mmCIF file of C-alpha atoms and ligand atoms in Angstrom:
data_model
loop_
_atom_site.group_PDB
_atom_site.id
_atom_site.type_symbol
_atom_site.label_atom_id
_atom_site.label_comp_id
_atom_site.label_asym_id
_atom_site.label_seq_id
_atom_site.Cartn_x
_atom_site.Cartn_y
_atom_site.Cartn_z
ATOM 1 C CA MET A 4 31.898 62.415 -7.120
ATOM 2 C CA LYS A 5 28.208 61.729 -7.424
ATOM 3 C CA ASN A 6 28.884 57.990 -7.535
ATOM 4 C CA LEU A 7 31.033 58.256 -4.458
ATOM 5 C CA THR A 8 28.234 60.055 -2.612
ATOM 6 C CA ILE A 9 25.750 57.384 -3.651
ATOM 7 C CA ALA A 10 28.171 54.628 -2.660
ATOM 8 C CA LEU A 11 28.670 56.241 0.754
ATOM 9 C CA MET A 12 24.926 56.603 1.205
ATOM 10 C CA LEU A 13 24.391 52.964 0.302
ATOM 11 C CA LEU A 14 27.142 51.928 2.682
ATOM 12 C CA ALA A 15 25.646 54.014 5.487
ATOM 13 C CA THR A 16 22.189 52.580 4.800
ATOM 14 C CA SER A 17 23.417 49.001 4.753
ATOM 15 C CA LEU A 18 25.355 49.589 7.972
ATOM 16 C CA LEU A 19 22.200 50.956 9.558
ATOM 17 C CA LEU A 20 20.298 47.905 8.370
ATOM 18 C CA LEU A 21 22.984 45.652 9.808
ATOM 19 C CA LEU A 22 23.106 47.358 13.196
ATOM 20 C CA PRO A 23 19.965 45.957 14.839
ATOM 21 C CA THR A 24 20.885 42.441 13.687
ATOM 22 C CA ALA A 25 24.419 42.774 15.042
ATOM 23 C CA ARG A 26 23.065 43.968 18.400
ATOM 24 C CA ALA A 27 20.432 41.269 18.559
ATOM 25 C CA THR A 28 22.880 38.444 17.849
ATOM 26 C CA GLY A 29 25.104 39.918 20.554
ATOM 27 C CA GLY A 30 22.323 38.749 22.871
ATOM 28 C CA SER A 31 22.958 41.188 25.666
ATOM 29 C CA ALA A 32 24.811 44.038 23.963
ATOM 30 C CA TRP A 33 22.893 46.423 26.231
ATOM 31 C CA VAL A 34 24.743 45.106 29.271
ATOM 32 C CA LYS A 35 28.390 44.094 29.591
ATOM 33 C CA THR A 36 30.409 43.190 32.640
ATOM 34 C CA ILE A 37 34.166 43.020 33.012
ATOM 35 C CA THR A 38 35.802 41.581 36.116
ATOM 36 C CA LYS A 39 39.136 42.617 37.599
ATOM 37 C CA GLY A 40 40.071 40.879 40.822
ATOM 38 C CA ASN A 41 36.895 40.965 42.891
ATOM 39 C CA LYS A 42 35.782 44.183 41.233
ATOM 40 C CA LYS A 43 33.115 44.106 38.549
ATOM 41 C CA LEU A 44 32.373 46.928 36.180
ATOM 42 C CA THR A 45 29.029 46.708 34.415
ATOM 43 C CA LYS A 46 28.047 48.990 31.580
ATOM 44 C CA PHE A 47 24.428 49.429 30.569
ATOM 45 C CA HIS A 48 23.340 51.148 27.415
ATOM 46 C CA PHE A 49 19.636 51.466 26.686
ATOM 47 C CA TYR A 50 16.705 53.716 25.877
ATOM 48 C CA VAL A 51 13.994 54.897 28.248
ATOM 49 C CA HIS A 52 10.584 55.658 26.746
ATOM 50 C CA ASP A 53 8.569 58.484 28.233
ATOM 51 C CA PRO A 54 5.098 58.706 26.678
ATOM 52 C CA GLY A 55 3.405 61.395 28.788
ATOM 53 C CA ALA A 56 -0.015 61.256 27.143
ATOM 54 C CA GLY A 57 -2.382 58.903 25.341
ATOM 55 C CA PRO A 58 -3.389 55.309 25.994
ATOM 56 C CA ASN A 59 0.192 54.154 26.476
ATOM 57 C CA ALA A 60 1.281 56.880 28.868
ATOM 58 C CA THR A 61 3.739 55.725 31.536
ATOM 59 C CA LEU A 62 4.595 59.169 32.931
ATOM 60 C CA PHE A 63 2.032 61.037 35.025
ATOM 61 C CA LYS A 64 1.953 64.338 36.802
ATOM 62 C CA VAL A 65 0.861 63.780 40.395
ATOM 63 C CA ALA A 66 1.388 67.090 42.166
ATOM 64 C CA ASN A 67 2.302 70.714 41.870
ATOM 65 C CA ALA A 68 2.933 73.667 44.171
ATOM 66 C CA SER A 69 1.158 76.986 44.581
ATOM 67 C CA ILE A 70 3.792 78.609 42.345
ATOM 68 C CA THR A 71 3.999 75.872 39.665
ATOM 69 C CA ASP A 72 1.573 77.662 37.331
ATOM 70 C CA THR A 73 3.573 80.900 37.373
ATOM 71 C CA SER A 74 7.068 79.409 37.684
ATOM 72 C CA SER A 75 9.214 79.480 34.518
ATOM 73 C CA THR A 76 10.742 76.199 35.687
ATOM 74 C CA VAL A 77 7.440 74.503 36.719
ATOM 75 C CA PHE A 78 8.869 74.480 40.220
ATOM 76 C CA GLY A 79 7.084 72.008 42.476
ATOM 77 C CA GLN A 80 5.741 69.746 39.753
ATOM 78 C CA VAL A 81 6.127 66.072 40.593
ATOM 79 C CA MET A 82 5.971 63.317 37.983
ATOM 80 C CA VAL A 83 5.800 59.569 38.588
ATOM 81 C CA PHE A 84 6.829 57.119 35.881
ATOM 82 C CA ASP A 85 7.131 53.428 35.091
ATOM 83 C CA ASP A 86 8.892 53.575 31.715
ATOM 84 C CA ARG A 87 9.675 50.840 29.248
ATOM 85 C CA VAL A 88 13.435 50.392 28.734
ATOM 86 C CA THR A 89 14.673 48.824 25.496
ATOM 87 C CA ALA A 90 18.046 47.965 24.014
ATOM 88 C CA ASP A 91 17.191 49.742 20.766
ATOM 89 C CA PRO A 92 15.573 53.162 20.324
ATOM 90 C CA ASP A 93 12.334 51.617 18.967
ATOM 91 C CA ILE A 94 9.742 51.351 21.743
ATOM 92 C CA ASN A 95 8.524 48.082 20.234
ATOM 93 C CA SER A 96 11.923 46.407 20.510
ATOM 94 C CA ALA A 97 12.462 43.934 23.335
ATOM 95 C CA GLN A 98 12.052 45.274 26.843
ATOM 96 C CA VAL A 99 15.146 44.839 29.011
ATOM 97 C CA ALA A 100 14.105 46.819 32.096
ATOM 98 C CA ARG A 101 11.599 49.219 33.604
ATOM 99 C CA ALA A 102 12.611 52.666 34.821
ATOM 100 C CA GLN A 103 10.467 53.536 37.819
ATOM 101 C CA GLY A 104 10.558 56.617 39.982
ATOM 102 C CA THR A 105 9.803 60.270 40.431
ATOM 103 C CA ALA A 106 11.040 63.530 38.989
ATOM 104 C CA ALA A 107 10.360 66.677 40.982
ATOM 105 C CA SER A 108 11.027 70.101 39.470
ATOM 106 C CA ALA A 109 13.295 71.435 42.173
ATOM 107 C CA ASP A 110 15.169 74.399 40.702
ATOM 108 C CA LEU A 111 13.750 77.929 40.851
ATOM 109 C CA GLN A 112 16.149 79.330 38.202
ATOM 110 C CA ASN A 113 16.710 76.549 35.677
ATOM 111 C CA LEU A 114 14.761 73.608 34.361
ATOM 112 C CA ALA A 115 16.111 70.804 36.536
ATOM 113 C CA VAL A 116 14.552 67.915 38.376
ATOM 114 C CA ALA A 117 15.516 66.007 41.477
ATOM 115 C CA LEU A 118 15.439 62.541 39.964
ATOM 116 C CA ASN A 119 14.844 59.315 41.848
ATOM 117 C CA MET A 120 14.943 56.414 39.419
ATOM 118 C CA ASN A 121 15.127 52.655 39.864
ATOM 119 C CA PHE A 122 16.099 50.503 36.914
ATOM 120 C CA TYR A 123 14.346 47.185 37.449
ATOM 121 C CA ILE A 124 16.088 44.726 35.126
ATOM 122 C CA THR A 125 13.594 42.365 33.476
ATOM 123 C CA SER A 126 15.762 40.269 31.169
ATOM 124 C CA GLY A 127 19.193 38.702 30.800
ATOM 125 C CA GLU A 128 21.564 37.485 33.481
ATOM 126 C CA TYR A 129 20.653 40.330 35.876
ATOM 127 C CA ASN A 130 16.887 39.805 35.597
ATOM 128 C CA GLY A 131 15.258 40.865 38.867
ATOM 129 C CA SER A 132 18.131 43.037 40.103
ATOM 130 C CA THR A 133 17.817 46.804 40.435
ATOM 131 C CA VAL A 134 20.133 49.766 39.968
ATOM 132 C CA SER A 135 19.131 53.043 41.607
ATOM 133 C CA ILE A 136 20.165 56.484 40.497
ATOM 134 C CA ALA A 137 19.338 59.754 42.211
ATOM 135 C CA GLY A 138 20.433 63.312 41.763
ATOM 136 C CA ARG A 139 20.025 66.581 39.917
ATOM 137 C CA ASN A 140 19.076 66.332 36.260
ATOM 138 C CA PRO A 141 19.236 69.577 34.260
ATOM 139 C CA LEU A 142 16.784 68.554 31.538
ATOM 140 C CA LEU A 143 17.993 70.960 28.836
ATOM 141 C CA ALA A 144 21.699 70.117 29.050
ATOM 142 C CA PRO A 145 22.821 67.981 26.096
ATOM 143 C CA SER A 146 24.354 65.446 28.466
ATOM 144 C CA ARG A 147 23.315 64.965 32.086
ATOM 145 C CA GLU A 148 25.080 62.999 34.803
ATOM 146 C CA VAL A 149 23.242 61.325 37.669
ATOM 147 C CA PRO A 150 24.949 59.285 40.412
ATOM 148 C CA VAL A 151 24.323 55.584 40.908
ATOM 149 C CA ILE A 152 23.539 55.377 44.604
ATOM 150 C CA GLY A 153 23.020 51.650 45.053
ATOM 151 C CA GLY A 154 21.306 48.521 43.890
ATOM 152 C CA THR A 155 19.880 45.159 44.834
ATOM 153 C CA GLY A 156 20.557 41.564 43.842
ATOM 154 C CA ALA A 157 23.626 41.498 41.606
ATOM 155 C CA PHE A 158 24.106 45.205 42.268
ATOM 156 C CA ARG A 159 24.410 45.304 46.038
ATOM 157 C CA PHE A 160 26.966 47.945 47.063
ATOM 158 C CA ALA A 161 26.682 49.504 43.600
ATOM 159 C CA ARG A 162 28.447 52.760 42.943
ATOM 160 C CA GLY A 163 28.819 54.576 39.673
ATOM 161 C CA TYR A 164 27.195 57.087 37.426
ATOM 162 C CA ALA A 165 24.678 57.403 34.650
ATOM 163 C CA VAL A 166 25.014 59.662 31.640
ATOM 164 C CA THR A 167 21.795 60.512 29.872
ATOM 165 C CA SER A 168 20.785 62.547 26.873
ATOM 166 C CA THR A 169 17.579 63.166 24.965
ATOM 167 C CA TYR A 170 17.488 60.798 21.991
ATOM 168 C CA SER A 171 14.267 62.133 20.510
ATOM 169 C CA MET A 172 11.459 64.436 21.533
ATOM 170 C CA ASP A 173 7.989 64.661 20.014
ATOM 171 C CA LEU A 174 6.315 67.468 21.921
ATOM 172 C CA ALA A 175 3.014 67.152 20.022
ATOM 173 C CA ALA A 176 2.728 63.534 21.123
ATOM 174 C CA SER A 177 4.327 64.169 24.552
ATOM 175 C CA TYR A 178 6.769 61.391 23.767
ATOM 176 C CA ILE A 179 10.410 61.600 24.756
ATOM 177 C CA VAL A 180 13.067 58.926 24.348
ATOM 178 C CA LEU A 181 16.092 59.147 26.616
ATOM 179 C CA GLU A 182 19.388 57.411 26.005
ATOM 180 C CA TYR A 183 21.190 56.096 29.079
ATOM 181 C CA THR A 184 24.709 54.801 29.614
ATOM 182 C CA ILE A 185 25.341 53.611 33.152
ATOM 183 C CA TYR A 186 28.609 52.455 34.698
ATOM 184 C CA VAL A 187 28.244 50.409 37.861
ATOM 185 C CA ILE A 188 30.986 49.049 40.109
ATOM 186 C CA THR A 189 30.197 46.120 42.377
ATOM 187 C CA TYR A 190 32.229 43.465 44.148
ATOM 188 C CA ASP A 191 32.312 39.814 43.320
ATOM 189 C CA HIS A 192 32.189 38.346 46.814
ATOM 190 C CA GLU A 193 29.374 37.928 49.257
ATOM 191 C CA ILE A 194 29.943 39.368 52.701
ATOM 192 C CA VAL A 195 31.239 36.764 55.102
ATOM 193 C CA TRP A 196 30.953 38.325 58.519
ATOM 194 C CA PRO A 197 33.733 37.110 60.835
ATOM 195 C CA SER A 198 32.351 35.060 63.694
ATOM 196 C CA THR A 199 33.574 36.167 67.107
HETATM 197 C C1 NAG B 18 0.062 51.751 22.210
HETATM 198 O O1 NAG B 18 0.743 50.501 22.299
HETATM 199 C C2 NAG B 18 0.252 49.513 21.403
HETATM 200 C C3 NAG B 18 0.971 48.218 21.730
HETATM 201 O O2 NAG B 18 2.371 48.386 21.677
HETATM 202 C C4 NAG B 18 0.454 49.988 19.980
HETATM 203 O O3 NAG B 18 -0.048 49.038 19.088
HETATM 204 C C5 NAG B 18 -0.250 51.326 19.773
HETATM 205 O O4 NAG B 18 0.061 51.831 18.493
HETATM 206 C C6 NAG B 18 0.201 52.339 20.813
HETATM 207 N N1 NAG B 18 -0.612 53.541 20.718
HETATM 208 C C7 NAG B 18 -0.076 54.747 20.637
HETATM 209 C C8 NAG B 18 -1.051 55.878 20.547
HETATM 210 O O5 NAG B 18 1.125 54.942 20.626
HETATM 211 C C1 NAG B 19 -1.840 72.161 39.859
HETATM 212 O O1 NAG B 19 -2.784 71.420 40.625
HETATM 213 C C2 NAG B 19 -4.058 71.975 40.630
HETATM 214 C C3 NAG B 19 -4.916 71.177 41.602
HETATM 215 O O2 NAG B 19 -4.838 69.809 41.337
HETATM 216 C C4 NAG B 19 -4.623 71.988 39.205
HETATM 217 O O3 NAG B 19 -5.883 72.585 39.171
HETATM 218 C C5 NAG B 19 -3.665 72.767 38.299
HETATM 219 O O4 NAG B 19 -4.075 72.681 36.942
HETATM 220 C C6 NAG B 19 -2.252 72.242 38.417
HETATM 221 N N1 NAG B 19 -1.340 73.087 37.659
HETATM 222 C C7 NAG B 19 -0.323 72.612 36.959
HETATM 223 C C8 NAG B 19 0.559 73.608 36.289
HETATM 224 O O5 NAG B 19 -0.108 71.446 36.872
HETATM 225 C C1 NAG B 20 12.740 37.332 34.770
HETATM 226 O O1 NAG B 20 12.407 36.899 36.074
HETATM 227 C C2 NAG B 20 11.010 36.765 36.269
HETATM 228 C C3 NAG B 20 10.749 36.491 37.732
HETATM 229 O O2 NAG B 20 11.630 35.539 38.237
HETATM 230 C C4 NAG B 20 10.475 35.670 35.356
HETATM 231 O O3 NAG B 20 9.094 35.542 35.511
HETATM 232 C C5 NAG B 20 10.779 36.057 33.912
HETATM 233 O O4 NAG B 20 10.394 35.029 33.040
HETATM 234 C C6 NAG B 20 12.248 36.368 33.731
HETATM 235 N N1 NAG B 20 12.434 36.928 32.401
HETATM 236 C C7 NAG B 20 13.448 36.587 31.626
HETATM 237 C C8 NAG B 20 13.464 37.240 30.292
HETATM 238 O O5 NAG B 20 14.309 35.825 31.970
#
């Protein structure tokens, strides 16, 4: 029994050790596209790093309302961020995108922000393209869904949704890591406007 436990632990450990290598050799495991007809479905999976304090902070509070101080939901607080996005949970792993935008506390009863977030892809085949999400994000829910409302470059006409959850949270260091999975539908063809 004990041996079995040890064997399982060793197996789990070696699998964990293998994981980053397997992802890295995959090249772009954080983004995959499948094509059906002229329809393309792209799936992103990555981690957004939110250091809110210290020399490497990328998330800043820029405004609050007259009731923010006394509101249980910090209503009226507005944050602006330009967060590093990586394929692996480690902030020092390769950057694949930046997540830029604002989060405004916009719910008087619950902790929820009106999120406006642009994923600016900085590596791989979609380098330079953007995917924009916007919507309500109830920060304490285990899994939150935010609509994809558009994109640029390879993601023109984008529609879809993002699912996000808190991967880790270090309140003392004001450092939160968010895990994102985003499904985006686009179309393969450029617009050819009929000439009249
Ligand atoms: C800030 O980032 C640098 C470069 O990645 C790193 O060496 C340093 O440890 C970070 N500092 C903190 C406080 O996280
Ligand atoms: C709100 O803003 C005022 C003025 O900038 C500042 O003094 C106060 O500390 C802020 N309160 C919160 C909760 O951010
Ligand atoms: C992404 O595109 C920018 C601007 O065109 C370029 O400077 C950069 O080297 C590219 N990065 C990668 C990883 O391809």
